[in-house]
Amino acid sequence: MIEISEKRLIGPVIRLHPNDNVVVARVDVGIGTEVPSEHFTSRSQVPAGYKIAARSIKKGEPILKYNVTVGFANVDIEPGTMVHGHNTDFKEFDRDYAYASEFKPTVLLPESERATFEGYVRANGKVGTRNFIGILSTVNCSATVVNKIAEWFTPERLAEYPNVDGVVAFSHSIGCGMEMTGEPMQLLRRTMAGYARHPNLAAALVIGLGCERNQLKGLMEQEDLKEGSTLHTFIMQESGGTRKTIEAGIEAVKALLPNANKVKRETVSASHLCVGLQCGGSDGFSSITANPALGAAIDILARHGGTGILSETPEIYGVEHTLTRRAATKEIGEKLIQRIRWWKDEYSVGRDVQINGQVSPGNQVGGLANIFEKSLGSSMKGGTGPLMEVYRYAEPVTTKGFVFMDTPGFDPVSATGQIAGGANLIAFTTGRGSMFGSKPAPCIKLATNTPMYSRLTEDMDINCGEILDGTVSVQEMGQRIFELFLDTASGKPSKSELLGLGDYEFVPWQIGIMS
């Protein structure tokens, strides 16, 4: 388990663990700056968020941050020298998975003491945080149709349905020219089914072209979807073409709106919250402020019986052993390693992607040298509790507590899988300033530092940079985030919702060959 200090942060640098041979610049550190707490004088001009050698580091020696290896020195590094990609190598090293060796069960609060929120209780017992009508395309060929139907329902036309949050289209770029059987098609279909059944939808339409490989009949059969009062289907080639299908879809949604509007929010337990955990535009402060604070919120949520879904498999690589040790069973830990090995040995062999070392230019500018360092922070979003299950992309999440879903690191694709799995809320940390939003699950964004939060207040929901400023602890911020979960789930609009984001972020993972 990665140890996170509750010490309030003061001074020019931050020490994260007694064993670390680097510290992190809390502010810009100029050449010649004395750091008495670490007994060195800066030899470099070090931007805030970057690492500084706290002692002599010999060539080949591990770079330790939170007492976790995040790379290896490729030259001798003197105390006070900036440590980044120019003097750090990314290379593989042995990690002891020690399956389930640190497992400690979560102690649940009595039901009478659990927090509550105001949610939409569906007929199957699941609870939504929003109340949309969704329109899904089976294939890119019906994408225009589903978007035209949704666009017809302007705020003015929905004014008499105040309990309906909107009509939203979920179109995508695949569904044909792909393998007809196997995991690529199964993945697309379970993603679509996860949205069609999502508790944040009061009802859904599914619209196909008719000749595509992702046949509507095959989708319905594979995922055991049944037409009924809240699920309607159309095939364009049988409905008279583009214009007539749009008209029929509009009429179908009109007929669904009165019942959707009858649904009222009810007081329900926080155990019904399922939060997808995302990070993007990460920086050197992600592992110090927003990510551990979000992890603290997930620890609180787990005690209240809720669920947090950590994902982005390439962004836990290098620290996966800290998760396998917390697994509830050896089998659960092995599931995680199976997904890691698929990525390394099959999916990304020879490819210039981040699981093979190099992070994005924005991450590098933010102070992250390689994927090991990024993963160190990314994994913290899941908190410190036990790993209760591992899921494939878009599989229904049924286990409570902290779980993992295999997804890429690309945020829209990752969040799409989490929402398909049942996430009714997305929590997204960012250091550089991501502008992501999602539907039907609202997305709240957590800033890692105050300067960015101040620049992008219109996009950010909460400033975890207060931890860096020394005005609040990680645990106190975690409590604030948990309370924001409850408020947002109860209907408080997130910043991304106020900006209208989420109409274009439905992006199923395309893993197969296109032909």
Short mmCIF file of C-alpha atoms in Angstrom, two decimals:
data_model
loop_
_atom_site.label_atom_id
_atom_site.label_comp_id
_atom_site.label_asym_id
_atom_site.label_seq_id
_atom_site.Cartn_x
_atom_site.Cartn_y
_atom_site.Cartn_z
CA MET A 1 0.00 0.00 0.00
CA ILE A 2 1.27 3.50 -0.84
CA GLU A 3 1.59 5.52 2.36
CA ILE A 4 0.06 9.00 2.16
CA SER A 5 1.07 11.53 4.81
CA GLU A 6 -1.52 13.80 6.42
CA LYS A 7 1.16 16.41 7.13
CA ARG A 8 0.13 19.86 5.97
CA LEU A 9 2.44 21.06 3.22
CA ILE A 10 4.69 24.05 3.80
CA GLY A 11 8.09 25.21 2.53
CA PRO A 12 9.50 25.10 -1.01
CA VAL A 13 9.58 21.28 -1.30
CA ILE A 14 7.42 18.34 -0.24
CA ARG A 15 8.81 15.12 1.19
CA LEU A 16 6.39 12.27 0.52
CA HIS A 17 8.13 9.40 2.35
CA PRO A 18 11.13 9.14 4.68
CA ASN A 19 12.83 6.65 2.31
CA ASP A 20 12.49 8.81 -0.82
CA ASN A 21 15.63 10.07 -2.54
CA VAL A 22 13.65 12.85 -4.26
CA VAL A 23 11.37 15.60 -3.04
CA VAL A 24 8.80 17.56 -5.04
CA ALA A 25 8.97 21.29 -5.64
CA ARG A 26 5.85 22.84 -4.06
CA VAL A 27 6.57 26.13 -5.84
CA ASP A 28 9.07 27.16 -8.52
CA VAL A 29 12.53 26.66 -6.99
CA GLY A 30 15.34 28.84 -8.34
CA ILE A 31 19.01 27.96 -8.69
CA GLY A 32 20.80 28.57 -5.40
CA THR A 33 17.69 28.21 -3.25
CA GLU A 34 18.59 26.74 0.11
CA VAL A 35 16.33 23.97 1.39
CA PRO A 36 17.33 23.57 5.05
CA SER A 37 14.78 20.86 5.75
CA GLU A 38 16.57 18.64 3.21
CA HIS A 39 20.10 19.95 3.70
CA PHE A 40 20.74 20.90 0.06
CA THR A 41 20.92 23.94 -2.17
CA SER A 42 19.15 23.79 -5.52
CA ARG A 43 21.48 23.26 -8.48
CA SER A 44 18.66 23.66 -11.03
CA GLN A 45 15.78 25.92 -11.94
CA VAL A 46 12.95 23.56 -10.93
CA PRO A 47 9.31 24.22 -11.90
CA ALA A 48 6.60 23.50 -9.36
CA GLY A 49 5.59 19.84 -9.39
CA TYR A 50 8.97 18.54 -10.57
CA LYS A 51 11.30 16.30 -8.57
CA ILE A 52 14.60 17.34 -6.96
CA ALA A 53 17.28 14.93 -5.78
CA ALA A 54 17.36 15.04 -1.97
CA ARG A 55 20.67 13.16 -1.78
CA SER A 56 23.27 11.69 -4.12
CA ILE A 57 21.73 9.14 -6.47
CA LYS A 58 24.12 6.81 -8.27
CA LYS A 59 23.68 5.78 -11.89
CA GLY A 60 21.35 2.76 -12.06
CA GLU A 61 19.84 3.44 -8.63
CA PRO A 62 16.00 3.48 -8.38
CA ILE A 63 14.27 6.84 -8.11
CA LEU A 64 11.95 6.55 -5.10
CA LYS A 65 8.75 8.57 -4.73
CA TYR A 66 6.33 7.50 -1.97
CA ASN A 67 8.96 4.76 -1.49
CA VAL A 68 7.90 3.35 -4.88
CA THR A 69 10.26 2.97 -7.86
CA VAL A 70 9.36 5.47 -10.60
CA GLY A 71 12.47 5.04 -12.77
CA PHE A 72 16.25 4.65 -12.60
CA ALA A 73 19.00 7.25 -12.66
CA ASN A 74 20.88 7.16 -15.99
CA VAL A 75 23.73 9.30 -14.60
CA ASP A 76 25.07 10.15 -11.16
CA ILE A 77 22.72 12.81 -9.75
CA GLU A 78 23.88 15.30 -7.14
CA PRO A 79 21.61 16.64 -4.35
CA GLY A 80 19.61 19.68 -5.45
CA THR A 81 19.49 18.58 -9.12
CA MET A 82 16.17 18.41 -10.98
CA VAL A 83 15.17 14.81 -11.68
CA HIS A 84 13.11 14.24 -14.84
CA GLY A 85 13.20 12.41 -18.16
CA HIS A 86 16.65 13.74 -19.10
CA ASN A 87 18.37 11.88 -16.24
CA THR A 88 15.85 9.08 -15.59
CA ASP A 89 15.46 5.81 -17.47
CA PHE A 90 12.26 3.81 -17.82
CA LYS A 91 12.99 0.10 -17.59
CA GLU A 92 11.27 -2.99 -16.28
CA PHE A 93 11.90 -4.29 -12.78
CA ASP A 94 10.64 -7.22 -10.72
CA ARG A 95 7.57 -6.61 -8.60
CA ASP A 96 6.26 -8.94 -5.88
CA TYR A 97 2.50 -9.26 -6.36
CA ALA A 98 2.06 -10.92 -2.95
CA TYR A 99 -1.58 -11.64 -3.76
CA ALA A 100 -4.05 -10.73 -0.99
CA SER A 101 -1.23 -10.44 1.57
CA GLU A 102 -2.43 -6.99 2.73
CA PHE A 103 -6.17 -7.60 2.42
CA LYS A 104 -8.23 -5.94 5.13
CA PRO A 105 -12.01 -5.98 4.75
CA THR A 106 -13.87 -2.68 4.75
CA VAL A 107 -15.79 -2.06 7.96
CA LEU A 108 -19.25 -0.97 6.79
CA LEU A 109 -21.26 1.59 8.67
CA PRO A 110 -24.62 0.39 10.02
CA GLU A 111 -27.36 1.16 7.49
CA SER A 112 -28.93 3.62 9.91
CA GLU A 113 -25.73 5.68 9.89
CA ARG A 114 -25.14 5.74 6.14
CA ALA A 115 -25.36 8.97 4.16
CA THR A 116 -28.22 9.48 1.72
CA PHE A 117 -28.91 11.30 -1.53
CA GLU A 118 -31.97 12.05 -3.63
CA GLY A 119 -32.07 9.62 -6.55
CA TYR A 120 -34.39 8.07 -9.12
CA VAL A 121 -35.41 4.55 -8.08
CA ARG A 122 -36.01 2.34 -11.13
CA ALA A 123 -38.29 -0.68 -11.40
CA ASN A 124 -35.34 -3.08 -11.12
CA GLY A 125 -34.16 -1.47 -7.85
CA LYS A 126 -31.22 0.39 -9.37
CA VAL A 127 -30.92 4.10 -8.66
CA GLY A 128 -30.18 6.90 -11.09
CA THR A 129 -28.63 10.28 -10.44
CA ARG A 130 -30.10 11.78 -13.62
CA ASN A 131 -33.24 11.20 -15.70
CA PHE A 132 -32.51 11.18 -19.43
CA ILE A 133 -34.04 9.53 -22.47
CA GLY A 134 -31.26 7.97 -24.54
CA ILE A 135 -31.04 7.19 -28.25
CA LEU A 136 -28.37 4.71 -29.35
CA SER A 137 -27.08 3.89 -32.82
CA THR A 138 -26.04 0.31 -33.58
CA VAL A 139 -23.66 1.59 -36.25
CA ASN A 140 -22.14 4.82 -37.53
CA CYS A 141 -24.61 4.66 -40.44
CA SER A 142 -27.45 5.56 -38.06
CA ALA A 143 -25.46 8.19 -36.17
CA THR A 144 -26.99 11.16 -37.95
CA VAL A 145 -30.50 9.87 -37.31
CA VAL A 146 -30.03 9.47 -33.56
CA ASN A 147 -28.41 12.89 -33.31
CA LYS A 148 -31.19 14.57 -35.30
CA ILE A 149 -33.82 13.02 -33.04
CA ALA A 150 -32.05 14.23 -29.91
CA GLU A 151 -31.47 17.71 -31.35
CA TRP A 152 -35.20 18.16 -31.94
CA PHE A 153 -35.82 18.12 -28.19
CA THR A 154 -34.62 21.59 -27.35
CA PRO A 155 -34.91 23.03 -23.82
CA GLU A 156 -37.98 24.93 -25.00
CA ARG A 157 -39.69 21.73 -26.17
CA LEU A 158 -38.81 19.96 -22.93
CA ALA A 159 -39.98 22.82 -20.70
CA GLU A 160 -43.21 21.05 -19.76
CA TYR A 161 -41.19 18.02 -18.56
CA PRO A 162 -39.13 19.50 -15.69
CA ASN A 163 -38.16 16.09 -14.28
CA VAL A 164 -36.49 15.03 -17.54
CA ASP A 165 -32.85 16.10 -17.81
CA GLY A 166 -32.79 15.83 -21.59
CA VAL A 167 -32.81 13.63 -24.65
CA VAL A 168 -29.29 12.52 -25.52
CA ALA A 169 -27.85 10.66 -28.51
CA PHE A 170 -25.16 8.01 -28.13
CA SER A 171 -23.63 7.61 -31.58
CA HIS A 172 -20.24 6.13 -32.44
CA SER A 173 -17.94 5.38 -35.36
CA ILE A 174 -18.08 1.57 -35.53
CA GLY A 175 -20.67 -1.24 -35.81
CA CYS A 176 -19.75 -2.40 -39.32
CA GLY A 177 -16.57 -3.29 -41.21
CA MET A 178 -15.53 -5.21 -38.11
CA GLU A 179 -15.38 -8.78 -36.84
CA MET A 180 -18.86 -10.27 -36.60
CA THR A 181 -18.01 -12.51 -33.64
CA GLY A 182 -15.57 -12.49 -30.77
CA GLU A 183 -14.53 -9.87 -28.24
CA PRO A 184 -14.66 -6.73 -30.45
CA MET A 185 -18.36 -7.26 -31.26
CA GLN A 186 -19.21 -8.53 -27.78
CA LEU A 187 -17.55 -5.47 -26.27
CA LEU A 188 -19.54 -3.06 -28.45
CA ARG A 189 -22.79 -4.82 -27.68
CA ARG A 190 -22.31 -4.97 -23.93
CA THR A 191 -21.35 -1.28 -23.99
CA MET A 192 -24.58 -0.40 -25.78
CA ALA A 193 -26.62 -2.63 -23.49
CA GLY A 194 -25.04 -1.04 -20.44
CA TYR A 195 -26.26 2.35 -21.63
CA ALA A 196 -29.70 1.08 -22.67
CA ARG A 197 -30.18 -0.35 -19.15
CA HIS A 198 -28.46 2.49 -17.30
CA PRO A 199 -30.35 3.75 -14.26
CA ASN A 200 -29.78 7.34 -15.42
CA LEU A 201 -32.03 6.65 -18.42
CA ALA A 202 -35.81 6.60 -18.00
CA ALA A 203 -36.11 5.02 -21.45
CA ALA A 204 -34.10 4.34 -24.60
CA LEU A 205 -34.40 3.97 -28.37
CA VAL A 206 -31.97 1.79 -30.34
CA ILE A 207 -31.70 2.56 -34.07
CA GLY A 208 -29.91 0.52 -36.71
CA LEU A 209 -29.46 0.81 -40.47
CA GLY A 210 -30.36 -2.78 -41.31
CA CYS A 211 -27.39 -4.27 -43.16
CA GLU A 212 -24.62 -3.61 -40.61
CA ARG A 213 -22.57 -6.31 -38.93
CA ASN A 214 -23.83 -5.23 -35.51
CA GLN A 215 -27.30 -6.44 -36.29
CA LEU A 216 -30.03 -5.15 -34.00
CA LYS A 217 -31.38 -8.69 -33.54
CA GLY A 218 -27.93 -9.98 -32.55
CA LEU A 219 -27.49 -7.13 -30.07
CA MET A 220 -30.86 -7.80 -28.46
CA GLU A 221 -30.25 -11.56 -28.24
CA GLN A 222 -26.67 -11.39 -26.93
CA GLU A 223 -27.53 -8.86 -24.24
CA ASP A 224 -31.02 -10.20 -23.44
CA LEU A 225 -32.63 -6.86 -24.22
CA LYS A 226 -36.40 -6.87 -24.67
CA GLU A 227 -38.56 -4.28 -26.36
CA GLY A 228 -41.16 -2.82 -24.04
CA SER A 229 -42.53 0.36 -22.55
CA THR A 230 -39.04 1.81 -21.94
CA LEU A 231 -37.10 0.34 -24.88
CA HIS A 232 -38.00 0.82 -28.56
CA THR A 233 -36.08 -0.15 -31.71
CA PHE A 234 -36.04 1.04 -35.31
CA ILE A 235 -34.33 -0.21 -38.48
CA MET A 236 -33.91 2.58 -41.02
CA GLN A 237 -34.15 0.35 -44.09
CA GLU A 238 -37.51 -0.92 -42.83
CA SER A 239 -38.82 2.41 -41.53
CA GLY A 240 -38.70 4.34 -44.80
CA GLY A 241 -35.22 5.80 -44.64
CA THR A 242 -33.59 8.76 -42.95
CA ARG A 243 -36.40 11.32 -42.75
CA LYS A 244 -39.13 8.86 -41.78
CA THR A 245 -36.97 7.21 -39.12
CA ILE A 246 -36.18 10.61 -37.61
CA GLU A 247 -39.88 11.46 -37.56
CA ALA A 248 -40.79 8.10 -36.04
CA GLY A 249 -38.07 8.47 -33.43
CA ILE A 250 -39.29 11.93 -32.46
CA GLU A 251 -42.82 10.61 -32.05
CA ALA A 252 -41.57 7.69 -29.96
CA VAL A 253 -39.69 10.02 -27.62
CA LYS A 254 -42.73 12.29 -27.34
CA ALA A 255 -44.74 9.27 -26.19
CA LEU A 256 -42.07 8.37 -23.60
CA LEU A 257 -41.75 11.83 -22.05
CA PRO A 258 -44.92 11.89 -19.88
CA ASN A 259 -43.99 8.72 -18.00
CA ALA A 260 -40.35 9.78 -17.72
CA ASN A 261 -41.53 13.06 -16.21
CA LYS A 262 -43.60 11.27 -13.56
CA VAL A 263 -40.46 9.94 -11.89
CA LYS A 264 -39.55 11.86 -8.72
CA ARG A 265 -36.36 11.85 -6.67
CA GLU A 266 -36.47 9.78 -3.47
CA THR A 267 -34.16 9.60 -0.47
CA VAL A 268 -31.87 6.58 -0.89
CA SER A 269 -28.71 5.22 0.71
CA ALA A 270 -25.28 6.27 -0.54
CA SER A 271 -24.74 2.54 -1.13
CA HIS A 272 -26.45 3.12 -4.50
CA LEU A 273 -23.64 5.40 -5.66
CA CYS A 274 -21.25 3.92 -8.20
CA VAL A 275 -18.45 6.34 -9.10
CA GLY A 276 -16.16 5.96 -12.11
CA LEU A 277 -12.69 7.32 -11.32
CA GLN A 278 -10.82 9.19 -14.03
CA CYS A 279 -7.73 11.38 -14.37
CA GLY A 280 -6.44 13.33 -17.33
CA GLY A 281 -3.95 16.10 -17.95
CA SER A 282 -2.09 14.87 -14.87
CA ASP A 283 0.82 16.74 -13.30
CA GLY A 284 3.38 16.38 -10.54
CA PHE A 285 0.79 17.34 -7.94
CA SER A 286 -1.79 14.72 -8.96
CA SER A 287 -0.29 12.16 -6.56
CA ILE A 288 -0.10 14.73 -3.74
CA THR A 289 -3.51 16.42 -3.82
CA ALA A 290 -6.46 15.43 -6.01
CA ASN A 291 -5.79 11.71 -6.48
CA PRO A 292 -5.20 10.78 -2.83
CA ALA A 293 -8.08 13.08 -1.82
CA LEU A 294 -10.37 11.30 -4.28
CA GLY A 295 -9.08 8.02 -2.87
CA ALA A 296 -10.01 9.20 0.62
CA ALA A 297 -13.52 9.95 -0.66
CA ILE A 298 -13.75 6.44 -2.12
CA ASP A 299 -12.68 4.96 1.21
CA ILE A 300 -15.55 6.89 2.83
CA LEU A 301 -17.98 5.81 0.10
CA ALA A 302 -16.99 2.16 0.55
CA ARG A 303 -17.77 2.37 4.26
CA HIS A 304 -21.22 3.67 3.30
CA GLY A 305 -21.70 0.64 1.03
CA GLY A 306 -21.00 2.36 -2.31
CA THR A 307 -18.69 1.51 -5.19
CA GLY A 308 -15.65 3.14 -6.79
CA ILE A 309 -14.38 1.92 -10.19
CA LEU A 310 -10.68 2.46 -10.89
CA SER A 311 -9.74 1.96 -14.55
CA GLU A 312 -7.18 2.97 -17.20
CA THR A 313 -5.06 -0.18 -17.15
CA PRO A 314 -1.98 1.41 -18.75
CA GLU A 315 -2.05 3.97 -15.94
CA ILE A 316 -1.63 1.51 -13.09
CA TYR A 317 1.26 -0.28 -14.79
CA GLY A 318 4.34 -0.28 -12.59
CA VAL A 319 2.36 -0.07 -9.34
CA GLU A 320 -0.07 -2.92 -9.95
CA HIS A 321 1.62 -4.84 -7.14
CA THR A 322 0.24 -2.30 -4.67
CA LEU A 323 -3.25 -3.35 -5.79
CA THR A 324 -2.76 -7.12 -5.98
CA ARG A 325 -1.57 -7.12 -2.38
CA ARG A 326 -4.89 -5.56 -1.33
CA ALA A 327 -7.01 -7.99 -3.36
CA ALA A 328 -9.70 -9.85 -1.45
CA THR A 329 -8.47 -13.15 -2.95
CA LYS A 330 -5.55 -14.43 -4.96
CA GLU A 331 -7.93 -15.05 -7.88
CA ILE A 332 -8.98 -11.38 -7.98
CA GLY A 333 -5.34 -10.27 -7.96
CA GLU A 334 -4.52 -12.71 -10.76
CA LYS A 335 -7.37 -11.29 -12.87
CA LEU A 336 -5.68 -7.90 -12.71
CA ILE A 337 -2.32 -9.30 -13.78
CA GLN A 338 -3.98 -11.20 -16.64
CA ARG A 339 -5.28 -7.90 -17.99
CA ILE A 340 -1.85 -6.26 -17.59
CA ARG A 341 -0.20 -9.14 -19.47
CA TRP A 342 -2.75 -8.93 -22.28
CA TRP A 343 -1.86 -5.26 -22.71
CA LYS A 344 1.90 -5.90 -22.58
CA ASP A 345 2.17 -9.21 -24.42
CA GLU A 346 -0.63 -8.97 -27.01
CA TYR A 347 -2.30 -5.61 -27.46
CA SER A 348 0.54 -3.07 -27.42
CA VAL A 349 3.64 -5.00 -28.41
CA GLY A 350 6.07 -2.70 -30.22
CA ARG A 351 3.68 0.24 -30.07
CA ASP A 352 4.60 3.74 -28.94
CA VAL A 353 1.95 3.90 -26.23
CA GLN A 354 2.21 4.91 -22.60
CA ILE A 355 2.15 1.41 -21.07
CA ASN A 356 5.49 0.97 -22.86
CA GLY A 357 6.97 3.96 -21.12
CA GLN A 358 6.33 7.40 -22.53
CA VAL A 359 3.53 9.60 -21.23
CA SER A 360 1.88 12.43 -23.16
CA PRO A 361 3.63 15.76 -23.76
CA GLY A 362 1.24 17.44 -21.31
CA ASN A 363 2.11 14.96 -18.57
CA GLN A 364 5.83 15.49 -19.19
CA VAL A 365 5.47 19.25 -19.00
CA GLY A 366 3.49 18.75 -15.80
CA GLY A 367 6.46 17.02 -14.17
CA LEU A 368 5.80 13.32 -14.85
CA ALA A 369 8.82 11.53 -16.31
CA ASN A 370 7.25 8.21 -17.38
CA ILE A 371 4.30 5.86 -16.95
CA PHE A 372 5.59 4.50 -13.63
CA GLU A 373 5.38 7.95 -12.11
CA LYS A 374 1.98 8.64 -13.65
CA SER A 375 0.67 5.27 -12.45
CA LEU A 376 1.82 6.05 -8.94
CA GLY A 377 -0.67 8.90 -8.80
CA SER A 378 -3.38 7.30 -10.92
CA SER A 379 -3.70 4.29 -8.66
CA MET A 380 -4.32 6.51 -5.63
CA LYS A 381 -7.78 7.42 -6.91
CA GLY A 382 -8.99 4.03 -5.67
CA GLY A 383 -8.15 4.80 -2.06
CA THR A 384 -6.55 2.45 0.43
CA GLY A 385 -9.25 -0.20 0.80
CA PRO A 386 -9.38 -3.77 -0.48
CA LEU A 387 -9.64 -4.61 -4.19
CA MET A 388 -12.92 -6.51 -4.36
CA GLU A 389 -13.20 -7.47 -8.05
CA VAL A 390 -11.72 -6.98 -11.54
CA TYR A 391 -13.99 -6.49 -14.59
CA ARG A 392 -13.48 -6.51 -18.32
CA TYR A 393 -14.49 -3.42 -20.26
CA ALA A 394 -18.19 -2.48 -19.90
CA GLU A 395 -19.09 -5.54 -17.84
CA PRO A 396 -21.88 -4.89 -15.31
CA VAL A 397 -20.35 -3.92 -11.98
CA THR A 398 -22.18 -5.77 -9.21
CA THR A 399 -19.58 -5.89 -6.42
CA LYS A 400 -19.56 -3.15 -3.79
CA GLY A 401 -16.46 -1.33 -2.59
CA PHE A 402 -13.28 -0.64 -4.58
CA VAL A 403 -13.16 -2.49 -7.93
CA PHE A 404 -11.14 -2.28 -11.14
CA MET A 405 -12.30 -2.25 -14.78
CA ASP A 406 -9.91 -2.88 -17.67
CA THR A 407 -9.99 0.15 -20.00
CA PRO A 408 -7.55 2.23 -22.05
CA GLY A 409 -6.20 5.44 -20.57
CA PHE A 410 -8.03 7.61 -23.14
CA ASP A 411 -10.63 9.30 -20.96
CA PRO A 412 -13.76 9.22 -23.18
CA VAL A 413 -13.23 5.51 -23.94
CA SER A 414 -12.48 4.69 -20.31
CA ALA A 415 -15.45 6.61 -18.92
CA THR A 416 -17.75 5.05 -21.53
CA GLY A 417 -16.81 1.60 -20.22
CA GLN A 418 -17.37 2.66 -16.61
CA ILE A 419 -20.78 4.16 -17.37
CA ALA A 420 -21.77 1.05 -19.34
CA GLY A 421 -20.77 -0.94 -16.25
CA GLY A 422 -23.17 1.09 -14.11
CA ALA A 423 -21.29 4.18 -12.90
CA ASN A 424 -23.93 6.81 -12.13
CA LEU A 425 -21.31 9.47 -11.38
CA ILE A 426 -17.83 10.23 -12.77
CA ALA A 427 -15.07 11.88 -10.69
CA PHE A 428 -12.22 13.27 -12.78
CA THR A 429 -8.95 14.66 -11.42
CA THR A 430 -6.78 16.94 -13.53
CA GLY A 431 -3.60 18.98 -13.10
CA ARG A 432 -3.26 20.57 -16.51
CA GLY A 433 -7.00 21.21 -16.92
CA SER A 434 -9.16 18.60 -18.66
CA MET A 435 -12.46 19.83 -20.13
CA PHE A 436 -14.18 16.45 -20.08
CA GLY A 437 -17.89 15.90 -19.41
CA SER A 438 -20.18 12.91 -19.78
CA LYS A 439 -23.79 11.81 -20.13
CA PRO A 440 -25.90 10.26 -18.77
CA ALA A 441 -23.61 10.14 -15.69
CA PRO A 442 -22.60 13.63 -14.51
CA CYS A 443 -18.87 14.33 -14.27
CA ILE A 444 -17.26 16.37 -11.48
CA LYS A 445 -13.72 17.66 -12.00
CA LEU A 446 -11.11 18.00 -9.27
CA ALA A 447 -8.20 20.41 -9.77
CA THR A 448 -4.79 19.43 -8.37
CA ASN A 449 -3.48 22.97 -7.91
CA THR A 450 -4.82 26.43 -7.15
CA PRO A 451 -3.30 28.34 -10.12
CA MET A 452 -5.01 26.03 -12.63
CA TYR A 453 -8.26 26.06 -10.65
CA SER A 454 -8.20 29.87 -10.69
CA ARG A 455 -7.65 29.96 -14.46
CA LEU A 456 -10.31 27.36 -15.22
CA THR A 457 -12.87 27.85 -12.45
CA GLU A 458 -15.71 27.58 -14.98
CA ASP A 459 -14.67 23.97 -15.68
CA MET A 460 -13.50 22.84 -12.22
CA ASP A 461 -15.87 21.68 -9.44
CA ILE A 462 -13.46 21.60 -6.51
CA ASN A 463 -9.95 22.86 -5.76
CA CYS A 464 -7.79 20.13 -4.24
CA GLY A 465 -4.90 22.57 -4.52
CA GLU A 466 -5.91 23.75 -1.06
CA ILE A 467 -4.01 20.69 0.21
CA LEU A 468 -0.87 22.07 -1.42
CA ASP A 469 -1.62 25.52 -0.01
CA GLY A 470 -1.61 24.01 3.47
CA THR A 471 -5.17 25.01 4.37
CA VAL A 472 -6.75 21.55 4.37
CA SER A 473 -5.63 17.93 4.78
CA VAL A 474 -6.09 15.05 2.36
CA GLN A 475 -8.74 13.50 4.62
CA GLU A 476 -10.62 16.78 5.00
CA MET A 477 -10.65 17.22 1.23
CA GLY A 478 -11.80 13.62 0.86
CA GLN A 479 -14.81 14.42 3.04
CA ARG A 480 -15.59 17.46 0.90
CA ILE A 481 -15.44 15.35 -2.26
CA PHE A 482 -17.72 12.72 -0.71
CA GLU A 483 -20.24 15.43 0.14
CA LEU A 484 -19.96 16.72 -3.44
CA PHE A 485 -20.78 13.18 -4.63
CA LEU A 486 -24.01 13.32 -2.63
CA ASP A 487 -24.95 16.82 -3.77
CA THR A 488 -24.25 16.08 -7.44
CA ALA A 489 -26.07 12.76 -7.28
CA SER A 490 -29.04 14.62 -5.78
CA GLY A 491 -29.26 16.94 -8.77
CA LYS A 492 -26.74 19.76 -8.27
CA PRO A 493 -25.40 20.46 -11.78
CA SER A 494 -21.69 19.84 -12.25
CA LYS A 495 -19.59 22.43 -14.05
CA SER A 496 -19.44 20.20 -17.14
CA GLU A 497 -23.24 19.96 -17.16
CA LEU A 498 -23.60 23.73 -16.95
CA LEU A 499 -21.34 23.97 -20.00
CA GLY A 500 -23.39 21.38 -21.90
CA LEU A 501 -20.60 18.82 -22.18
CA GLY A 502 -21.25 15.13 -22.72
CA ASP A 503 -23.01 14.94 -26.08
CA TYR A 504 -19.93 13.66 -27.94
CA GLU A 505 -18.10 11.64 -25.30
CA PHE A 506 -19.75 8.24 -25.90
CA VAL A 507 -16.73 6.38 -27.32
CA PRO A 508 -16.81 2.55 -27.14
CA TRP A 509 -13.40 0.88 -27.17
CA GLN A 510 -12.47 -0.20 -30.69
CA ILE A 511 -10.12 -3.14 -30.20
CA GLY A 512 -10.63 -5.20 -33.35
CA ILE A 513 -9.55 -5.12 -36.99
CA MET A 514 -11.51 -2.85 -39.32
CA SER A 515 -12.09 -4.16 -42.84
#
